[in-house]
Short mmCIF file of C-alpha atoms and ligand atoms in Angstrom, two decimals:
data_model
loop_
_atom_site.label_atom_id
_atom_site.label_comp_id
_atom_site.label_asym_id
_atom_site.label_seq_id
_atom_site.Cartn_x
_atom_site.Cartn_y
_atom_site.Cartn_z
CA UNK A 29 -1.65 13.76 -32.86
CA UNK A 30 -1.25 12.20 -29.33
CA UNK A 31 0.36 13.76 -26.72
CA UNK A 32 3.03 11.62 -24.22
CA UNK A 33 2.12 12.43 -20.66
CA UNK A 34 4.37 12.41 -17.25
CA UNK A 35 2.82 12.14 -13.86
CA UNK A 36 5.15 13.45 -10.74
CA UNK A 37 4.44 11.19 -7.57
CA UNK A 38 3.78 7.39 -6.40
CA UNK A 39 0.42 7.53 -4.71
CA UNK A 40 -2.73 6.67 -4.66
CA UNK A 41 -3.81 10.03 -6.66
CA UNK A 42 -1.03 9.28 -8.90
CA UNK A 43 -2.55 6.35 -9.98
CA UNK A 44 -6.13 7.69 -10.65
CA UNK A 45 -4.41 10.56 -12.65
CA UNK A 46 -2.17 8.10 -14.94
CA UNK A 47 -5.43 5.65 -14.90
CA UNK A 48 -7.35 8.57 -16.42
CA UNK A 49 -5.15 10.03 -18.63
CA UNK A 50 -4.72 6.75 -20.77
CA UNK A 51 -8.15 6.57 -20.74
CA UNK A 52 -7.42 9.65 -23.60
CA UNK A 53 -7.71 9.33 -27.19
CA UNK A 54 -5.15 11.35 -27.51
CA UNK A 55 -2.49 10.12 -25.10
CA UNK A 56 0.38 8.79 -25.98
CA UNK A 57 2.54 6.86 -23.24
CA UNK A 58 1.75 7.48 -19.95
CA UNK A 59 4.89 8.13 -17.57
CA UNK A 60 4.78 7.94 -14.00
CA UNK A 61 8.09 9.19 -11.99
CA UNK A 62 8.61 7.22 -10.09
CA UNK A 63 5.40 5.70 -9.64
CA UNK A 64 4.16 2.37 -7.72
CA UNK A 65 3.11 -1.04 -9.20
CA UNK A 66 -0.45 0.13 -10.05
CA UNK A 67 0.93 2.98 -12.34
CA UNK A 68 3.19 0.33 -13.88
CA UNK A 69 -0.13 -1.51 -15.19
CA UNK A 70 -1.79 1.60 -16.54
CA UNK A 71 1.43 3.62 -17.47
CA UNK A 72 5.00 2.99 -17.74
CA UNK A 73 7.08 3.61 -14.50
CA UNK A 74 10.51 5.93 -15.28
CA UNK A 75 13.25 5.56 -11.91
CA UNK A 76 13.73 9.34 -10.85
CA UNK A 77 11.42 11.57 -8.27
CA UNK A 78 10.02 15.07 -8.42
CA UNK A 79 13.26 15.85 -6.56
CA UNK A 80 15.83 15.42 -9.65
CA UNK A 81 14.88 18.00 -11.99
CA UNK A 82 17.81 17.45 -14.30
CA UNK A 83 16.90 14.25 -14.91
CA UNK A 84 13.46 15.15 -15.47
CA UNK A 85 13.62 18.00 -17.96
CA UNK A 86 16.52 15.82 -20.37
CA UNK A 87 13.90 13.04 -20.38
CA UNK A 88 10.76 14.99 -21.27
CA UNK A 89 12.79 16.08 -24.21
CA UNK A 90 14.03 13.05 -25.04
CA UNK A 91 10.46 11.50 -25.26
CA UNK A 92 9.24 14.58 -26.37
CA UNK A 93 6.90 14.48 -23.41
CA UNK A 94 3.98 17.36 -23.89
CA UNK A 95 2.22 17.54 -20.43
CA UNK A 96 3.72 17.06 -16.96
CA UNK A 97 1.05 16.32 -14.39
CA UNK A 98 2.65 17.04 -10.86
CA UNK A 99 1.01 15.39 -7.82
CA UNK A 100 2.60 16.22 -5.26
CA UNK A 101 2.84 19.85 -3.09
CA UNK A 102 6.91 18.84 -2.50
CA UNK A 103 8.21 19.40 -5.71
CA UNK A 104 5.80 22.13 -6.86
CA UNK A 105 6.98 23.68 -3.69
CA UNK A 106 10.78 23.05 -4.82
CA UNK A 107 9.84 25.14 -7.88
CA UNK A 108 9.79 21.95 -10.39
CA UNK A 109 7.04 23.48 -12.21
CA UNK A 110 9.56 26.82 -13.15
CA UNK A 111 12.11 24.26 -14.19
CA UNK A 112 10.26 22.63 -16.53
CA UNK A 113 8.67 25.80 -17.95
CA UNK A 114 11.85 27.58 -18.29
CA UNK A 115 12.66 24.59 -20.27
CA UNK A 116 9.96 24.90 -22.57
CA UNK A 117 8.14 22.03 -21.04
CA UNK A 118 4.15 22.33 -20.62
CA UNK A 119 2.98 21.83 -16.80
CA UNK A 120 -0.01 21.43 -15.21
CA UNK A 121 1.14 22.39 -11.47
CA UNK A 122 1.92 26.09 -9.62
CA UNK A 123 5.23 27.94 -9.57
CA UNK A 124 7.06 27.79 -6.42
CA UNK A 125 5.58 31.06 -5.43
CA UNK A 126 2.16 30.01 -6.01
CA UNK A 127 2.45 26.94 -3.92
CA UNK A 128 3.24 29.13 -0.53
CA UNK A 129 -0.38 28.94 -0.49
CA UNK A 130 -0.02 25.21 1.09
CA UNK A 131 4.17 25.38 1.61
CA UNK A 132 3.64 28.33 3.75
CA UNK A 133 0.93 28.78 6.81
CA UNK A 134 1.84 32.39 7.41
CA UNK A 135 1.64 33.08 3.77
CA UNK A 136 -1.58 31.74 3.20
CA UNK A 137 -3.17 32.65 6.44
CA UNK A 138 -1.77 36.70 5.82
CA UNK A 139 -3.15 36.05 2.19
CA UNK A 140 -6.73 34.93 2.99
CA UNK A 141 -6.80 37.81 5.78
CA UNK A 142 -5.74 40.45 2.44
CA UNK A 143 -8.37 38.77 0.44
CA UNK A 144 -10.90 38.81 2.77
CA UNK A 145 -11.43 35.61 2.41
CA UNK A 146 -13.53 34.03 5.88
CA UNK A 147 -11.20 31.30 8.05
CA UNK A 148 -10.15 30.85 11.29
CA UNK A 149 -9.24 34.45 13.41
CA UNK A 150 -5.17 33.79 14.21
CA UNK A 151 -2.06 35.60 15.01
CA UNK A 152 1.32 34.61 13.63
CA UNK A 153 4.48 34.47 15.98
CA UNK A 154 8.09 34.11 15.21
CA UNK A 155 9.57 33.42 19.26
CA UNK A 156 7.81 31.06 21.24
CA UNK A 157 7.58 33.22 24.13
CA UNK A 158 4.70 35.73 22.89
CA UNK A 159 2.97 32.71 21.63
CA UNK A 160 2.45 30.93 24.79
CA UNK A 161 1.26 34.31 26.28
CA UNK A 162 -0.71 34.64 24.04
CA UNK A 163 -3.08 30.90 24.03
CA UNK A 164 -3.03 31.97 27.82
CA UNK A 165 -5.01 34.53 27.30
CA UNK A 166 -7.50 33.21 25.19
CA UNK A 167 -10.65 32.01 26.16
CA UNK A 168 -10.98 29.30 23.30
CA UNK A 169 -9.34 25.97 21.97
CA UNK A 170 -6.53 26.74 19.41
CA UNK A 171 -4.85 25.03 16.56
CA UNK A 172 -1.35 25.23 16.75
CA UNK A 173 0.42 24.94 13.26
CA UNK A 174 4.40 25.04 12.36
CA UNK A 175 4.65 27.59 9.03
CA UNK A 176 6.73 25.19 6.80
CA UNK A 177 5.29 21.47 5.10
CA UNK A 178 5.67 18.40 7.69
CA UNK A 179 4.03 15.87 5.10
CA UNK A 180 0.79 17.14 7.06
CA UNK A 181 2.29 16.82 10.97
CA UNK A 182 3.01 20.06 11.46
CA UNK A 183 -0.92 21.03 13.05
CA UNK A 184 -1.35 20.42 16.13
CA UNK A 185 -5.17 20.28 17.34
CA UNK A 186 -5.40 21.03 20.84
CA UNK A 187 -7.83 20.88 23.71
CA UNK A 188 -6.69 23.12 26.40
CA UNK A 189 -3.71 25.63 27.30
CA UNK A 190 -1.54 23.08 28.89
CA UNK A 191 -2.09 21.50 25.52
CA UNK A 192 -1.21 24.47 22.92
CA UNK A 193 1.73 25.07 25.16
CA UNK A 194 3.26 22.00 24.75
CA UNK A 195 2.50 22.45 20.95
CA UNK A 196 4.13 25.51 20.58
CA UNK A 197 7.33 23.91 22.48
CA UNK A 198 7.36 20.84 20.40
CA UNK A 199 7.35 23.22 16.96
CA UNK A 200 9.77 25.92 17.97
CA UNK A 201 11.81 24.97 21.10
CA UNK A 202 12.20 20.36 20.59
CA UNK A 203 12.49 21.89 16.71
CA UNK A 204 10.08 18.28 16.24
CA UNK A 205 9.63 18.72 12.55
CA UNK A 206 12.19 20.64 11.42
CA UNK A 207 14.47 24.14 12.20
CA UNK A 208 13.15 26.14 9.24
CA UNK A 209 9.62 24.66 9.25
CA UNK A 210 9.50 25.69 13.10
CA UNK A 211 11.02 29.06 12.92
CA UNK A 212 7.30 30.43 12.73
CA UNK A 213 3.85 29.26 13.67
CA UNK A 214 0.24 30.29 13.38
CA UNK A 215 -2.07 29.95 16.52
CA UNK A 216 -5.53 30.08 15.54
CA UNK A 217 -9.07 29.73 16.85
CA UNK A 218 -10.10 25.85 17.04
CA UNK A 219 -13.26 25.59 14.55
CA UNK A 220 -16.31 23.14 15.00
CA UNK A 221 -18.04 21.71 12.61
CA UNK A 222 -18.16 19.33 9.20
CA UNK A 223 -15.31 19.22 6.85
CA UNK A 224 -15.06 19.12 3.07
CA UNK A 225 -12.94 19.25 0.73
CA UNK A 226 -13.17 21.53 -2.18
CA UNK A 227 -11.31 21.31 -5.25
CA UNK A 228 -10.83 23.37 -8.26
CA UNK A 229 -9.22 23.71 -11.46
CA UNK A 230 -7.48 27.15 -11.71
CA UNK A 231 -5.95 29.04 -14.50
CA UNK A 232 -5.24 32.59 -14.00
CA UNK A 233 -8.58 34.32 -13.27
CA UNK A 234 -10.49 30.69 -14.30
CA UNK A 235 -12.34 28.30 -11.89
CA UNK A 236 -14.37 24.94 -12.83
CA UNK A 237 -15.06 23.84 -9.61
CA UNK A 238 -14.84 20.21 -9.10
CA UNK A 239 -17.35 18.17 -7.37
CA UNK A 240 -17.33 18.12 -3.31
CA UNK A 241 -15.73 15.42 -1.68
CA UNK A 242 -15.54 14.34 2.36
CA UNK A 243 -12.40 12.60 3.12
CA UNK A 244 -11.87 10.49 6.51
CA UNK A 245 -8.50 11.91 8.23
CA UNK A 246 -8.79 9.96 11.57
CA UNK A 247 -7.20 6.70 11.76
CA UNK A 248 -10.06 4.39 13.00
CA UNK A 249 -13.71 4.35 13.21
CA UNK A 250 -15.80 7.11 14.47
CA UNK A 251 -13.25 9.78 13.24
CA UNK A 252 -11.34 8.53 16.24
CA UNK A 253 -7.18 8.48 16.53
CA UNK A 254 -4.10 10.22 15.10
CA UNK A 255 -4.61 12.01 11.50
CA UNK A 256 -3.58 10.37 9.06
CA UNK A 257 -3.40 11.39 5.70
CA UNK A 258 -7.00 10.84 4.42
CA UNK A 259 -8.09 6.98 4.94
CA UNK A 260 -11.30 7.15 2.70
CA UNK A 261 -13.37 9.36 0.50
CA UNK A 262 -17.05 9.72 -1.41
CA UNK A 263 -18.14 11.87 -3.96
CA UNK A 264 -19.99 13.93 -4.08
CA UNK A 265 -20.45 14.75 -0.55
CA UNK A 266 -24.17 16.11 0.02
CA UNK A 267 -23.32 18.84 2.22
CA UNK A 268 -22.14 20.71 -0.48
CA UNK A 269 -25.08 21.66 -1.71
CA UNK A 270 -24.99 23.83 -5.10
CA UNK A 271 -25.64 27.05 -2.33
CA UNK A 272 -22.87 26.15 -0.64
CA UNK A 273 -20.88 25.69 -3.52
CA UNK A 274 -21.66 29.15 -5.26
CA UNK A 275 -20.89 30.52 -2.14
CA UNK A 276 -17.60 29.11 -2.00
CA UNK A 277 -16.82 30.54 -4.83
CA UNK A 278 -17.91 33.48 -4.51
CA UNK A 279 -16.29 34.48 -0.96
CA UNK A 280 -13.19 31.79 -0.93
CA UNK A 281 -11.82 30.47 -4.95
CA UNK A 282 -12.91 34.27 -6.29
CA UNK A 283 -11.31 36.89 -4.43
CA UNK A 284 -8.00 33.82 -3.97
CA UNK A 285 -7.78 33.49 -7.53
CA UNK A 286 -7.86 37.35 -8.00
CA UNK A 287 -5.60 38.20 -4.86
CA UNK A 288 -2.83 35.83 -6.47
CA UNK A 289 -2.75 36.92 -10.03
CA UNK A 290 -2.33 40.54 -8.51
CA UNK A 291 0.55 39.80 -6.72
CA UNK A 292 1.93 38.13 -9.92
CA UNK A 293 1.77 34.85 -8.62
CA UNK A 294 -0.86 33.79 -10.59
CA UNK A 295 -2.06 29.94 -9.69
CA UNK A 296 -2.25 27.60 -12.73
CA UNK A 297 -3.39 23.45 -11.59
CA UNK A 298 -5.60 22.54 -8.70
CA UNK A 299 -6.42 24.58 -6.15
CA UNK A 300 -7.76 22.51 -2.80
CA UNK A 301 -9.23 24.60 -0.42
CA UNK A 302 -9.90 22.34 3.31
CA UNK A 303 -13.23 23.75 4.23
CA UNK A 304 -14.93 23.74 7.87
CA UNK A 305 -18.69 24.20 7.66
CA UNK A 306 -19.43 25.57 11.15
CA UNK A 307 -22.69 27.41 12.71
CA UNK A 308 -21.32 30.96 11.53
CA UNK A 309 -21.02 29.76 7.88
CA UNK A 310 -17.89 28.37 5.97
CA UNK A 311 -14.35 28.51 6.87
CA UNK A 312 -10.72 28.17 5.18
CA UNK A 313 -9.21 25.81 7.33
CA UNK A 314 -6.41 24.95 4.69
CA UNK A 315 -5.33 25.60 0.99
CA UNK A 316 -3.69 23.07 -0.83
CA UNK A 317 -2.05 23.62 -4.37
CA UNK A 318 -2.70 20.05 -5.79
CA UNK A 319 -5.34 17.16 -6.04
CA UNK A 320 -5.99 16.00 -2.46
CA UNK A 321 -5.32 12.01 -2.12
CA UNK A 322 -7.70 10.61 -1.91
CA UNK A 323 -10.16 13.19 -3.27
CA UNK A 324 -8.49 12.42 -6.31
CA UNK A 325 -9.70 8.79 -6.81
CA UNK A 326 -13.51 9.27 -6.37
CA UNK A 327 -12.95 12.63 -8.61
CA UNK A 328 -11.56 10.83 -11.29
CA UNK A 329 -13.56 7.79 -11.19
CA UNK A 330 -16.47 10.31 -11.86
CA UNK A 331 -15.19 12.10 -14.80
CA UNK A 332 -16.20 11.13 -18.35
CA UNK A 333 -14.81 14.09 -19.99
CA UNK A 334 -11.43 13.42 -21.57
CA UNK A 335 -8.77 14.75 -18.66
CA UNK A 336 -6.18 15.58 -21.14
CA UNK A 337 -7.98 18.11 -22.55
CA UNK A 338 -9.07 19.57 -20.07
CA UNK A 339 -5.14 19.42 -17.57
CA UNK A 340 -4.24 20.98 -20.99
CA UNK A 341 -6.60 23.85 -21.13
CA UNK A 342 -5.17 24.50 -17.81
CA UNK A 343 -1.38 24.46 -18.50
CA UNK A 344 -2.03 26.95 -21.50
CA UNK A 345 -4.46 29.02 -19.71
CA UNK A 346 -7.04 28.45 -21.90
CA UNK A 347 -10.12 27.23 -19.41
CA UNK A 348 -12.15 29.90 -19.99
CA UNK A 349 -12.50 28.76 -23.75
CA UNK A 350 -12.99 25.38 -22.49
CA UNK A 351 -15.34 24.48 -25.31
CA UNK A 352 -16.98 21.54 -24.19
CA UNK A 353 -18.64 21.28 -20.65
CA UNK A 354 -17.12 18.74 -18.02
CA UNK A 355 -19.23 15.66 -17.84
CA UNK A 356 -19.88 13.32 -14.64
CA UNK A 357 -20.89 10.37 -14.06
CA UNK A 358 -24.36 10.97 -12.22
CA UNK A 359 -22.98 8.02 -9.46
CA UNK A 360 -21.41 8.46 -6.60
CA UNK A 361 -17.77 7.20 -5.97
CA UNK A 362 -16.99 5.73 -2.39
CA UNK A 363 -13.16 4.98 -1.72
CA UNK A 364 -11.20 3.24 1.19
CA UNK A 365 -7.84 3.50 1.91
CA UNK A 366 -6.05 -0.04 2.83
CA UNK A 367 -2.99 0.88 5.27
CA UNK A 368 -0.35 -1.01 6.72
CA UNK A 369 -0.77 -1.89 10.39
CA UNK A 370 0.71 0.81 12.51
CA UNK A 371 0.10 3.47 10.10
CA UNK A 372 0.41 6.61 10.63
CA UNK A 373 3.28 5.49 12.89
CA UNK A 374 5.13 2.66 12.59
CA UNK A 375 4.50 -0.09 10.23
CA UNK A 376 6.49 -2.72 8.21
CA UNK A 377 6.71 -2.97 4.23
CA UNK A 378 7.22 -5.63 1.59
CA UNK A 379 4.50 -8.11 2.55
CA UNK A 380 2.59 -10.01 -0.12
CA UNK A 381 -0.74 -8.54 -1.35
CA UNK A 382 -3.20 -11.23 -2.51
CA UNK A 383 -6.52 -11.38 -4.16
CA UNK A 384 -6.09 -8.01 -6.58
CA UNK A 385 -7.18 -9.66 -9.41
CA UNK A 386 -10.62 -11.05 -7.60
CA UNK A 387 -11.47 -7.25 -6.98
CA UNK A 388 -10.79 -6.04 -10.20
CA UNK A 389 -13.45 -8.49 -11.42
CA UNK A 390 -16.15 -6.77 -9.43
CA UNK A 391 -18.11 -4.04 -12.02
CA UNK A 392 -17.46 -0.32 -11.38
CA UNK A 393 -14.18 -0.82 -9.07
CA UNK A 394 -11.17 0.36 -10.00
CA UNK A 395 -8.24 -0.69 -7.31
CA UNK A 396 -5.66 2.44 -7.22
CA UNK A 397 -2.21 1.55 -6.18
CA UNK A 398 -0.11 4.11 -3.19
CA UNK A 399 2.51 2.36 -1.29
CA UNK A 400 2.98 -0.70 -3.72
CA UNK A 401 5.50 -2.39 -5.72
CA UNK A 402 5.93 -5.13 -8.22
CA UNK A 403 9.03 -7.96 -7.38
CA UNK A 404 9.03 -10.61 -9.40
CA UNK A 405 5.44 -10.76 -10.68
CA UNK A 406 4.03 -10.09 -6.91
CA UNK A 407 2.94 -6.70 -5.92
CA UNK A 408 3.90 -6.05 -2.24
CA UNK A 409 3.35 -3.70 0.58
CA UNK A 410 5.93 -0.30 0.35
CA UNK A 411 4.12 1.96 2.53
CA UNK A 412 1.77 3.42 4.88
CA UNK A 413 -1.24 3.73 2.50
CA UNK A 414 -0.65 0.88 0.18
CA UNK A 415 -4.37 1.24 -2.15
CA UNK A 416 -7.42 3.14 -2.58
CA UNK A 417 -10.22 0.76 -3.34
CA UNK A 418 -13.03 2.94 -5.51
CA UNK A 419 -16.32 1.96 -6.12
CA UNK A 420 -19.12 3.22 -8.49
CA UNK A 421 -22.51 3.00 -7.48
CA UNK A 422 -26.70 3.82 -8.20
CA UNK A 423 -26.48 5.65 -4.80
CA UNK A 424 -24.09 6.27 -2.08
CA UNK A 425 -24.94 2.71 0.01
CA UNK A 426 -24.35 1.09 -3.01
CA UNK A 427 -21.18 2.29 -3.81
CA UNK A 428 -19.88 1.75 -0.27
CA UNK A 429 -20.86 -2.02 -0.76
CA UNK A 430 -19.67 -2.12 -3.26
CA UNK A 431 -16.49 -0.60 -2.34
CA UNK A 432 -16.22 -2.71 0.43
CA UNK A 433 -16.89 -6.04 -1.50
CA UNK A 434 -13.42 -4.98 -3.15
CA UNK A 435 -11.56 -4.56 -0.13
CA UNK A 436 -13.08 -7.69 1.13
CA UNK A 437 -11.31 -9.67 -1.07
CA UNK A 438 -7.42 -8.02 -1.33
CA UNK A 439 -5.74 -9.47 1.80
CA UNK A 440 -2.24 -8.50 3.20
CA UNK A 441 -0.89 -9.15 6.86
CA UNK A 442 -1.98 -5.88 9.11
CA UNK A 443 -4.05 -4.71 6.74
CA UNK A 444 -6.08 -2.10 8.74
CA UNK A 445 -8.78 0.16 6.71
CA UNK A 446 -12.15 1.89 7.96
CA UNK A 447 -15.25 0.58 7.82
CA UNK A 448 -17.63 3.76 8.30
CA UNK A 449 -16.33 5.71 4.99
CA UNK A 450 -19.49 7.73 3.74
CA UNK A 451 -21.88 6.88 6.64
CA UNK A 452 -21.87 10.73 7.94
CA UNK A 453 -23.53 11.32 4.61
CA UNK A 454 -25.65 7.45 4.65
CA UNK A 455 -26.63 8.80 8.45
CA UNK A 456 -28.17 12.03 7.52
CA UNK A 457 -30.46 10.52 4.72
P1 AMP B 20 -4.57 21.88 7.81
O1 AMP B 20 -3.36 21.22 7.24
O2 AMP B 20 -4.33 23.30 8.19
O3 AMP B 20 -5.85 21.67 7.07
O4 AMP B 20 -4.90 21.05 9.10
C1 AMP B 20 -5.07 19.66 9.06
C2 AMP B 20 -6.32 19.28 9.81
O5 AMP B 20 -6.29 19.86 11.11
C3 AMP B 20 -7.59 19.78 9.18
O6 AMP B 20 -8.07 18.95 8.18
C4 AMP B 20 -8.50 19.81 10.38
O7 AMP B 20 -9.00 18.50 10.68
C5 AMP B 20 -7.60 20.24 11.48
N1 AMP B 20 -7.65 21.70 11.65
C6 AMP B 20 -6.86 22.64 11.07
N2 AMP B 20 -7.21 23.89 11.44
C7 AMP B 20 -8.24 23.76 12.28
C8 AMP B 20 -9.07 24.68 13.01
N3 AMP B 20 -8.87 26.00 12.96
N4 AMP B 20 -10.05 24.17 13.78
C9 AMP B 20 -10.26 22.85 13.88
N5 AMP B 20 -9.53 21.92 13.22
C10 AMP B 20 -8.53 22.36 12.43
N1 LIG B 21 -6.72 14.13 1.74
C1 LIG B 21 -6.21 15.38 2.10
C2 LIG B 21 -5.04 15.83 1.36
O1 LIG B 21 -4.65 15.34 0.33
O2 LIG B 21 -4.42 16.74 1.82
#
């Protein structure tokens, strides 16, 4: 029996998870709402967002759909994943009180400090007043961060006082990304150190770590200019070596996972955790309820094991049974992000994209779409990230070659990418 399958979103991780999932032998049609012009080649696109759940819920009955795969933290953190499973429909994704953990800074911050989990010491303050007291009294760099989702503005990295002050007054006084999401911050202690990104699959009391991944969130070369939203991964990153990784879950997924299903909001999908290896050992810098983009792509271009099975075992709770052990692929996965010009601030849409087809040629790539769509047989530009070129290869240099071969040939005007994705890892061999 096949199962049909819907992905929520229209990025880059979207892509890799539709990609994957009709890789299945026992998918059915792929879905992807509403998708981009790369999940229209590996799945069928369907015109409504995580937003409409109406719409959503009459057509996974209508199709008899039997998995919904949300991307995305803004509808899990709407609740879509409730809807649906009030409705009888099977989800892979949090309820909307299991996604505070990334919708809500004070929640997750007052959560790790209840679980004991180790991150970054911080006080939480609902007037801005206390607040800037209280950064001038400290004696350390701070990171200033709104409580509500800003599509991942809302932290504010700062240098000195002068700095966090105007931080504070741009989140709760100018109101810069929102009333609500404003109406309470977290100051905490600036961290040094590496960063990785740590995903797992999570079902009740059940973690299968996933391999570690290093994204890129600076804009340009040298991890220098405004975040952006990840501009390139590899996988798996080295410094998460299997000590490191034990240890994680040990002190940060294990007393989470437990924390959560004793306050009966038990976490079912992927659990992200944004980890800062400093000199004093590992920190929580972040949670995220949802495959990072894009950790995503290098994950999935790893994974032989059938991902329906195993997104299934999750929606049903049933990943401690999980029979058959997850199988990688033993090479590492390099990908870079192709953005439009201006990205992460301003930047135009709906230019041509050319020379796709010469990249998919290349062995062991796989081109993911994000901000693309198809008009009349030609795919054009629709956003900041438009792909996620991912590369297979014998070792890490290889697959960043390769990687880069790929991008080499896709052309579109402004097309501004890195060109040092994996070399913290390359430099340290
Ligand atoms: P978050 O959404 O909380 O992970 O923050 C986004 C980014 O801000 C992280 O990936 C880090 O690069 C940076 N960041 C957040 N918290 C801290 C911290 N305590 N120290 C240093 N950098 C941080
Ligand atoms: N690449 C980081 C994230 O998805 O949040």
């Amino acid at each position: 029996m096949t199962t049909n399958v819907l992905v929520v979103g229209k990025g880059g991780r979207e892509h890799a998870l539709v990609w994957k999932l009709a890789q299945s032998p026992r998918a059915g049609k792929v879905y992807c709402a509403p998708g981009n012009a790369g999940t229209a080649q590996d799945g069928t696109n369907v015109p409504f967002d995580g937003t409409d759940f109406e719409r959503m819920t009459r057509f996974c009955k209508k199709e008899s759909v039997g998995l919904v795969v949300i991307g995305p933290e803004d509808p899990l953190a709407l609740g879509l994943a409730d809807h649906l499973r009030t409705n009888g429909i099977r989800v892979f994704g949090p309820s909307k009180a299991a996604a505070r953990i990334e919708a809500s800074k004070v929640f997750s911050k007052e959560l790790m400090r209840h679980a004991d989990v180790p991150t970054a010491e911080f006080r939480i303050f609902d007037h801005p007043a206390p607040a800037r007291t209280y950064v001038e009294t400290r004696d350390y760099p701070v990171v200033v961060k709104a409580d509500g989702l800003a599509a991942g503005k809302g932290v504010i990295v700062c240098k000195d006082t002068p700095d966090a002050v105007r931080a504070i007054n741009r989140i709760m006084v100018n109101e810069e990304f929102g009333q609500k999401v404003g109406r309470q911050i977290v100051v905490e202690k600036r961290l040094e150190g590496e960063e990785l990104s740590l995903l797992a699959l999570v079902a009740g009391r059940s973690i299968l770590l996933l391999p570690p991944t290093q994204d890129h969130k600076a804009a340009f070369d040298g991890d220098a200019g405004p975040n952006t939203g990840g501009m390139g991964t590899y996988c798996p990153a080295p410094v998460g070596t299997p000590d490191l990784l034990k240890k994680a879950e040990e002190d940060v997924f294990v007393p989470i996972v437990h924390a959560m299903k004793r306050g009966r909001y038990p976490f079912n999908g992927v659990l992200f955790a944004g980890l800062m290896l400093t000199n004093q050992g590992q920190r929580v810098l972040e949670f995220n309820c949802r495959f990072g983009d894009p950790e995503a792509q290098v994950i999935l271009m790893r994974l032989k094991s059938d991902l329906l099975s195993l997104l299934e075992a999750v929606a049903d709770e049933r990943l401690g049974e999980f029979a058959e052990p997850v199988v990688w692929d033993d090479r590492p996965a390099v990908c870079v992000v192709m953005c439009s010009g201006g990205y992460p601030g301003k930047y135009e849409v709906g230019r041509p994209i050319s020379g796709l087809d010469e990249a998919a040629k290349l062995p062991d790539v796989k081109v993911f779409h994000a901000g693309t769509k198809g008009l009349n047989g030609r795919t054009l530009t629709d956003g900041g990230r438009v792909l996620a070129v991912t590369a297979l290869g014998d070792d890490l240099a290889a697959a960043k070659a390769r990687a880069y071969e790929a991008v080499k040939r896709i052309s579109f005007t402004g097309a501004h990418f890195r060109t040092d994705i994996a070399d913290k890892a390359l430099r340290r061999k």
